[in-house]
Amino acid sequence: MEPEDLKERTKQLALRVLKLVTALPKTLAGKTIGGQLIRSGTSVGANYRAACRARSKLEFIAKIGIVEEEADESAFWMELIIETGLLKPQLVESLLTEANELAKIMTSSRKSASESVKTKLNGKSAIGNRKSAMTYG
């Protein structure tokens, strides 16, 4: 899948999350879960765009890992919405499926990028085991 397609999918996820949250009841649970879902659901797209602008493969891996975590967190909040009965499952399920699919795509992308870094470094850690140049006297 092309980066532009994923940018659009992650933006659509954010827009759909915003609509879903407006349908939640104005109870403490609805407001709390809704606030959490808005933060994680909109973060998926914002962090994916940041990953696309990464200055290095290692920065990309770190940022795409955040996208993966936020998509999975969004799925968690949607599962809670369903399991607590805040909304009918049929109102949430397609969005939950999309969040899970995006998490899987990001996991695959992160793993592929990590493997390419490992290969480039002949299996050595990209961080390395550097000794400090600082001496104590």
Short mmCIF file of C-alpha atoms in Angstrom, two decimals, residues 23-137:
data_model
loop_
_atom_site.label_atom_id
_atom_site.label_comp_id
_atom_site.label_asym_id
_atom_site.label_seq_id
_atom_site.Cartn_x
_atom_site.Cartn_y
_atom_site.Cartn_z
CA ALA A 23 -22.60 9.46 19.56
CA LEU A 24 -21.39 8.32 23.00
CA PRO A 25 -23.62 9.03 25.99
CA LYS A 26 -22.68 12.10 28.03
CA THR A 27 -21.98 9.94 31.10
CA LEU A 28 -18.68 9.84 32.99
CA ALA A 29 -17.75 6.59 31.19
CA GLY A 30 -18.76 7.97 27.80
CA LYS A 31 -16.80 11.19 28.30
CA THR A 32 -13.73 9.41 29.69
CA ILE A 33 -13.53 6.71 27.02
CA GLY A 34 -14.46 9.24 24.33
CA GLY A 35 -11.63 11.54 25.33
CA GLN A 36 -9.14 8.68 25.30
CA LEU A 37 -10.40 7.45 21.92
CA ILE A 38 -10.16 10.93 20.40
CA ARG A 39 -6.54 11.24 21.55
CA SER A 40 -5.44 7.83 20.28
CA GLY A 41 -7.59 7.80 17.13
CA THR A 42 -6.41 11.18 15.89
CA SER A 43 -2.83 10.39 16.87
CA VAL A 44 -2.69 7.51 14.36
CA GLY A 45 -2.86 9.85 11.38
CA ALA A 46 -0.70 12.59 12.86
CA ASN A 47 2.06 10.17 13.79
CA TYR A 48 1.86 8.34 10.47
CA ARG A 49 2.50 11.63 8.69
CA ALA A 50 5.47 12.22 11.00
CA ALA A 51 6.80 8.74 10.19
CA CYS A 52 6.59 9.54 6.48
CA ARG A 53 8.87 12.52 7.11
CA ALA A 54 11.42 10.58 9.17
CA ARG A 55 15.01 11.61 8.59
CA SER A 56 16.41 8.11 9.01
CA LYS A 57 15.34 4.49 8.99
CA LEU A 58 15.71 4.35 12.78
CA GLU A 59 13.51 7.42 13.23
CA PHE A 60 10.94 5.84 10.89
CA ILE A 61 10.96 2.63 12.94
CA ALA A 62 10.42 4.56 16.16
CA LYS A 63 7.62 6.70 14.74
CA ILE A 64 5.83 3.83 12.99
CA GLY A 65 5.95 1.99 16.34
CA ILE A 66 4.01 4.88 17.88
CA VAL A 67 1.42 4.64 15.09
CA GLU A 68 1.09 0.91 15.76
CA GLU A 69 0.58 1.53 19.49
CA GLU A 70 -1.99 4.28 18.93
CA ALA A 71 -4.01 2.18 16.48
CA ASP A 72 -4.01 -0.70 18.96
CA GLU A 73 -4.99 1.63 21.80
CA SER A 74 -7.86 2.96 19.68
CA ALA A 75 -9.04 -0.60 19.16
CA PHE A 76 -8.92 -1.14 22.93
CA TRP A 77 -11.18 1.85 23.61
CA MET A 78 -13.62 0.70 20.91
CA GLU A 79 -13.72 -2.77 22.45
CA LEU A 80 -14.59 -1.14 25.79
CA ILE A 81 -17.36 0.86 24.13
CA ILE A 82 -18.86 -2.38 22.80
CA GLU A 83 -18.30 -4.48 25.94
CA THR A 84 -19.73 -1.84 28.31
CA GLY A 85 -22.77 -1.34 26.08
CA LEU A 86 -22.12 2.36 25.56
CA LEU A 87 -23.00 1.91 21.87
CA LYS A 88 -24.47 -0.91 19.82
CA PRO A 89 -21.73 -3.16 18.39
CA GLN A 90 -22.86 -2.57 14.79
CA LEU A 91 -22.05 1.16 15.20
CA VAL A 92 -18.46 0.42 16.23
CA GLU A 93 -17.40 -2.83 14.55
CA SER A 94 -16.33 -1.51 11.13
CA LEU A 95 -14.22 1.20 12.76
CA LEU A 96 -12.74 -1.36 15.16
CA THR A 97 -11.85 -3.56 12.16
CA GLU A 98 -10.13 -0.61 10.47
CA ALA A 99 -8.10 0.21 13.61
CA ASN A 100 -6.99 -3.42 13.88
CA GLU A 101 -6.08 -3.56 10.18
CA LEU A 102 -4.03 -0.38 10.47
CA ALA A 103 -2.25 -1.76 13.54
CA LYS A 104 -1.34 -4.90 11.57
CA ILE A 105 -0.10 -2.87 8.60
CA MET A 106 2.07 -0.74 10.88
CA THR A 107 3.43 -3.81 12.66
CA SER A 108 4.41 -5.32 9.33
CA SER A 109 6.00 -2.08 8.18
CA ARG A 110 7.97 -1.72 11.42
CA LYS A 111 9.21 -5.30 11.24
CA SER A 112 10.27 -4.92 7.60
CA ALA A 113 12.14 -1.71 8.32
CA SER A 114 13.81 -3.28 11.37
CA GLU A 115 14.94 -6.28 9.34
CA SER A 116 16.42 -4.03 6.69
CA VAL A 117 18.39 -2.14 9.36
CA LYS A 118 19.63 -5.42 10.87
CA THR A 119 20.70 -6.67 7.46
CA LYS A 120 22.54 -3.44 6.73
CA LEU A 121 24.38 -3.68 10.05
CA ASN A 122 25.15 -7.41 9.69
CA GLY A 123 22.95 -8.29 12.63
CA LYS A 124 24.52 -5.75 15.00
CA SER A 125 22.42 -3.37 17.02
CA ALA A 126 21.92 0.02 15.37
CA ILE A 127 22.53 1.64 18.74
CA GLY A 128 25.73 -0.25 19.45
CA ASN A 129 27.64 -0.56 22.65
CA ARG A 130 29.41 2.77 22.79
CA LYS A 131 31.69 3.71 25.63
CA SER A 132 31.53 7.19 27.05
CA ALA A 133 34.35 9.55 26.11
CA MET A 134 33.91 11.18 29.49
CA THR A 135 36.59 10.40 32.07
CA TYR A 136 36.44 10.82 35.79
CA GLY A 137 39.38 12.19 37.45
#
